[in-house]
Amino acid sequence: MNNTDYTTKALINRQNRRRQVRQHRIALILSLFSIITASILLISFSTEANDMEHQPSYKYYKSIEITKGDTLWSIANDNFDSAHYKDINEYVSEVKKLNTLSSNDIIAGRYVIVPYYASEFVSD
């Protein structure tokens, strides 16, 4: 082989290498674009799902007449919301504080104030 054959082959190899580098750059840019787009979509779907799961709830109070046989625990069982209290003991404790009760004793015919939660906002 003569010198011009090596020069021609080197030129062809250089052109082929440039073409490969250009193709790899395009592939890299497209891959990065796809990854970024997919990440943004996943984050937005995740945010929407969280918004649906965590709808706001508002705390309200109601007055309940105590009837014969009622206890703080039976009233708590009827009104307890596990999404807002760790257990029923915490709920009974709050009811006692709201009504300034020093014991678990309640009297039929009287009223007790209990908290409850609702997703609707009620304004006066």
mmCIF file of C-alpha atoms in Angstrom:
data_model
loop_
_atom_site.group_PDB
_atom_site.id
_atom_site.type_symbol
_atom_site.label_atom_id
_atom_site.label_comp_id
_atom_site.label_asym_id
_atom_site.label_seq_id
_atom_site.Cartn_x
_atom_site.Cartn_y
_atom_site.Cartn_z
ATOM 1 C CA MET A 1 0.000 0.000 0.000
ATOM 2 C CA ASN A 2 1.172 3.413 -0.726
ATOM 3 C CA ASN A 3 0.994 6.604 1.305
ATOM 4 C CA THR A 4 -2.163 7.917 -0.406
ATOM 5 C CA ASP A 5 -4.055 4.739 0.513
ATOM 6 C CA TYR A 6 -3.207 5.292 4.205
ATOM 7 C CA THR A 7 -4.193 8.945 3.956
ATOM 8 C CA THR A 8 -7.498 8.079 2.291
ATOM 9 C CA LYS A 9 -8.240 5.373 4.874
ATOM 10 C CA ALA A 10 -7.368 7.739 7.710
ATOM 11 C CA LEU A 11 -9.673 10.387 6.263
ATOM 12 C CA ILE A 12 -12.516 7.881 5.878
ATOM 13 C CA ASN A 13 -11.941 6.551 9.416
ATOM 14 C CA ARG A 14 -11.967 10.109 10.804
ATOM 15 C CA GLN A 15 -15.242 10.856 9.018
ATOM 16 C CA ASN A 16 -16.778 7.609 10.261
ATOM 17 C CA ARG A 17 -15.644 8.382 13.805
ATOM 18 C CA ARG A 18 -17.124 11.888 13.655
ATOM 19 C CA ARG A 19 -20.414 10.432 12.419
ATOM 20 C CA GLN A 20 -20.418 7.895 15.275
ATOM 21 C CA VAL A 21 -19.659 10.586 17.856
ATOM 22 C CA ARG A 22 -22.470 12.752 16.452
ATOM 23 C CA GLN A 23 -24.898 9.803 16.588
ATOM 24 C CA HIS A 24 -23.859 9.033 20.171
ATOM 25 C CA ARG A 25 -24.350 12.664 21.191
ATOM 26 C CA ILE A 26 -27.832 12.706 19.651
ATOM 27 C CA ALA A 27 -28.676 9.421 21.386
ATOM 28 C CA LEU A 28 -27.381 10.804 24.708
ATOM 29 C CA ILE A 29 -29.397 14.013 24.359
ATOM 30 C CA LEU A 30 -32.564 12.066 23.492
ATOM 31 C CA SER A 31 -31.999 9.716 26.434
ATOM 32 C CA LEU A 32 -31.522 12.603 28.863
ATOM 33 C CA PHE A 33 -34.613 14.338 27.498
ATOM 34 C CA SER A 34 -36.646 11.128 27.928
ATOM 35 C CA ILE A 35 -35.407 10.619 31.499
ATOM 36 C CA ILE A 36 -36.171 14.209 32.484
ATOM 37 C CA THR A 37 -39.643 14.042 30.906
ATOM 38 C CA ALA A 38 -40.428 10.733 32.620
ATOM 39 C CA SER A 39 -39.237 12.114 35.975
ATOM 40 C CA ILE A 40 -41.417 15.193 35.675
ATOM 41 C CA LEU A 41 -44.443 13.070 34.785
ATOM 42 C CA LEU A 42 -43.864 10.706 37.714
ATOM 43 C CA ILE A 43 -43.496 13.594 40.143
ATOM 44 C CA SER A 44 -46.671 15.275 38.888
ATOM 45 C CA PHE A 45 -48.681 12.029 39.094
ATOM 46 C CA SER A 46 -47.352 11.398 42.585
ATOM 47 C CA THR A 47 -48.309 14.909 43.683
ATOM 48 C CA GLU A 48 -51.822 14.531 42.290
ATOM 49 C CA ALA A 49 -52.240 11.174 44.040
ATOM 50 C CA ASN A 50 -51.114 12.667 47.349
ATOM 51 C CA ASP A 51 -53.530 15.555 46.951
ATOM 52 C CA MET A 52 -56.389 13.111 46.467
ATOM 53 C CA GLU A 53 -55.399 11.048 49.518
ATOM 54 C CA HIS A 54 -55.006 14.031 51.828
ATOM 55 C CA GLN A 55 -58.200 15.953 51.510
ATOM 56 C CA PRO A 56 -58.495 18.509 54.276
ATOM 57 C CA SER A 57 -60.726 17.794 57.214
ATOM 58 C CA TYR A 58 -62.069 20.292 59.676
ATOM 59 C CA LYS A 59 -62.577 19.812 63.382
ATOM 60 C CA TYR A 60 -66.026 20.540 64.779
ATOM 61 C CA TYR A 61 -67.788 20.008 68.079
ATOM 62 C CA LYS A 62 -71.237 18.730 68.878
ATOM 63 C CA SER A 63 -73.260 18.371 72.028
ATOM 64 C CA ILE A 64 -74.652 14.934 72.845
ATOM 65 C CA GLU A 65 -77.296 14.223 75.471
ATOM 66 C CA ILE A 66 -76.182 11.499 77.843
ATOM 67 C CA THR A 67 -78.758 8.729 78.135
ATOM 68 C CA LYS A 68 -79.043 6.010 80.764
ATOM 69 C CA GLY A 69 -76.315 3.420 80.269
ATOM 70 C CA ASP A 70 -73.974 5.731 78.359
ATOM 71 C CA THR A 71 -70.334 5.858 79.336
ATOM 72 C CA LEU A 72 -67.504 8.008 78.057
ATOM 73 C CA TRP A 73 -66.229 4.899 76.284
ATOM 74 C CA SER A 74 -69.539 4.132 74.529
ATOM 75 C CA ILE A 75 -69.830 7.759 73.398
ATOM 76 C CA ALA A 76 -66.198 7.669 72.263
ATOM 77 C CA ASN A 77 -66.810 4.457 70.287
ATOM 78 C CA ASP A 78 -69.629 6.188 68.413
ATOM 79 C CA ASN A 79 -67.567 9.304 67.572
ATOM 80 C CA PHE A 80 -63.914 8.186 67.543
ATOM 81 C CA ASP A 81 -61.986 8.854 64.295
ATOM 82 C CA SER A 82 -58.826 6.774 63.941
ATOM 83 C CA ALA A 83 -57.483 9.113 61.252
ATOM 84 C CA HIS A 84 -57.126 11.912 63.827
ATOM 85 C CA TYR A 85 -56.423 10.104 67.104
ATOM 86 C CA LYS A 86 -53.832 7.443 67.819
ATOM 87 C CA ASP A 87 -56.292 5.475 69.968
ATOM 88 C CA ILE A 88 -59.607 5.734 71.785
ATOM 89 C CA ASN A 89 -57.854 6.641 75.052
ATOM 90 C CA GLU A 90 -56.583 9.850 73.459
ATOM 91 C CA TYR A 91 -60.111 10.661 72.281
ATOM 92 C CA VAL A 92 -61.634 10.044 75.741
ATOM 93 C CA SER A 93 -58.937 12.227 77.267
ATOM 94 C CA GLU A 94 -59.849 15.083 74.918
ATOM 95 C CA VAL A 95 -63.557 14.696 75.707
ATOM 96 C CA LYS A 96 -62.757 14.860 79.413
ATOM 97 C CA LYS A 97 -60.700 18.038 78.929
ATOM 98 C CA LEU A 98 -63.397 19.678 76.790
ATOM 99 C CA ASN A 99 -66.018 19.008 79.461
ATOM 100 C CA THR A 100 -63.728 19.614 82.461
ATOM 101 C CA LEU A 101 -64.357 16.110 83.759
ATOM 102 C CA SER A 102 -61.995 14.878 86.450
ATOM 103 C CA SER A 103 -63.324 11.299 86.345
ATOM 104 C CA ASN A 104 -64.989 8.944 83.878
ATOM 105 C CA ASP A 105 -68.387 9.401 85.569
ATOM 106 C CA ILE A 106 -71.142 11.030 83.514
ATOM 107 C CA ILE A 107 -74.793 11.651 84.423
ATOM 108 C CA ALA A 108 -77.819 10.775 82.271
ATOM 109 C CA GLY A 109 -79.805 13.820 81.165
ATOM 110 C CA ARG A 110 -76.768 16.079 80.951
ATOM 111 C CA TYR A 111 -74.813 16.941 77.821
ATOM 112 C CA VAL A 112 -71.270 16.273 76.780
ATOM 113 C CA ILE A 113 -69.331 18.051 74.024
ATOM 114 C CA VAL A 114 -67.413 15.796 71.649
ATOM 115 C CA PRO A 115 -65.092 16.606 68.727
ATOM 116 C CA TYR A 116 -65.619 15.228 65.245
ATOM 117 C CA TYR A 117 -64.090 15.786 61.825
ATOM 118 C CA ALA A 118 -65.715 16.488 58.456
ATOM 119 C CA SER A 119 -64.328 17.238 55.013
ATOM 120 C CA GLU A 120 -66.812 20.036 54.405
ATOM 121 C CA PHE A 121 -65.955 23.507 55.638
ATOM 122 C CA VAL A 122 -68.859 25.185 57.402
ATOM 123 C CA SER A 123 -68.668 28.915 57.953
ATOM 124 C CA ASP A 124 -71.050 31.097 59.896
#
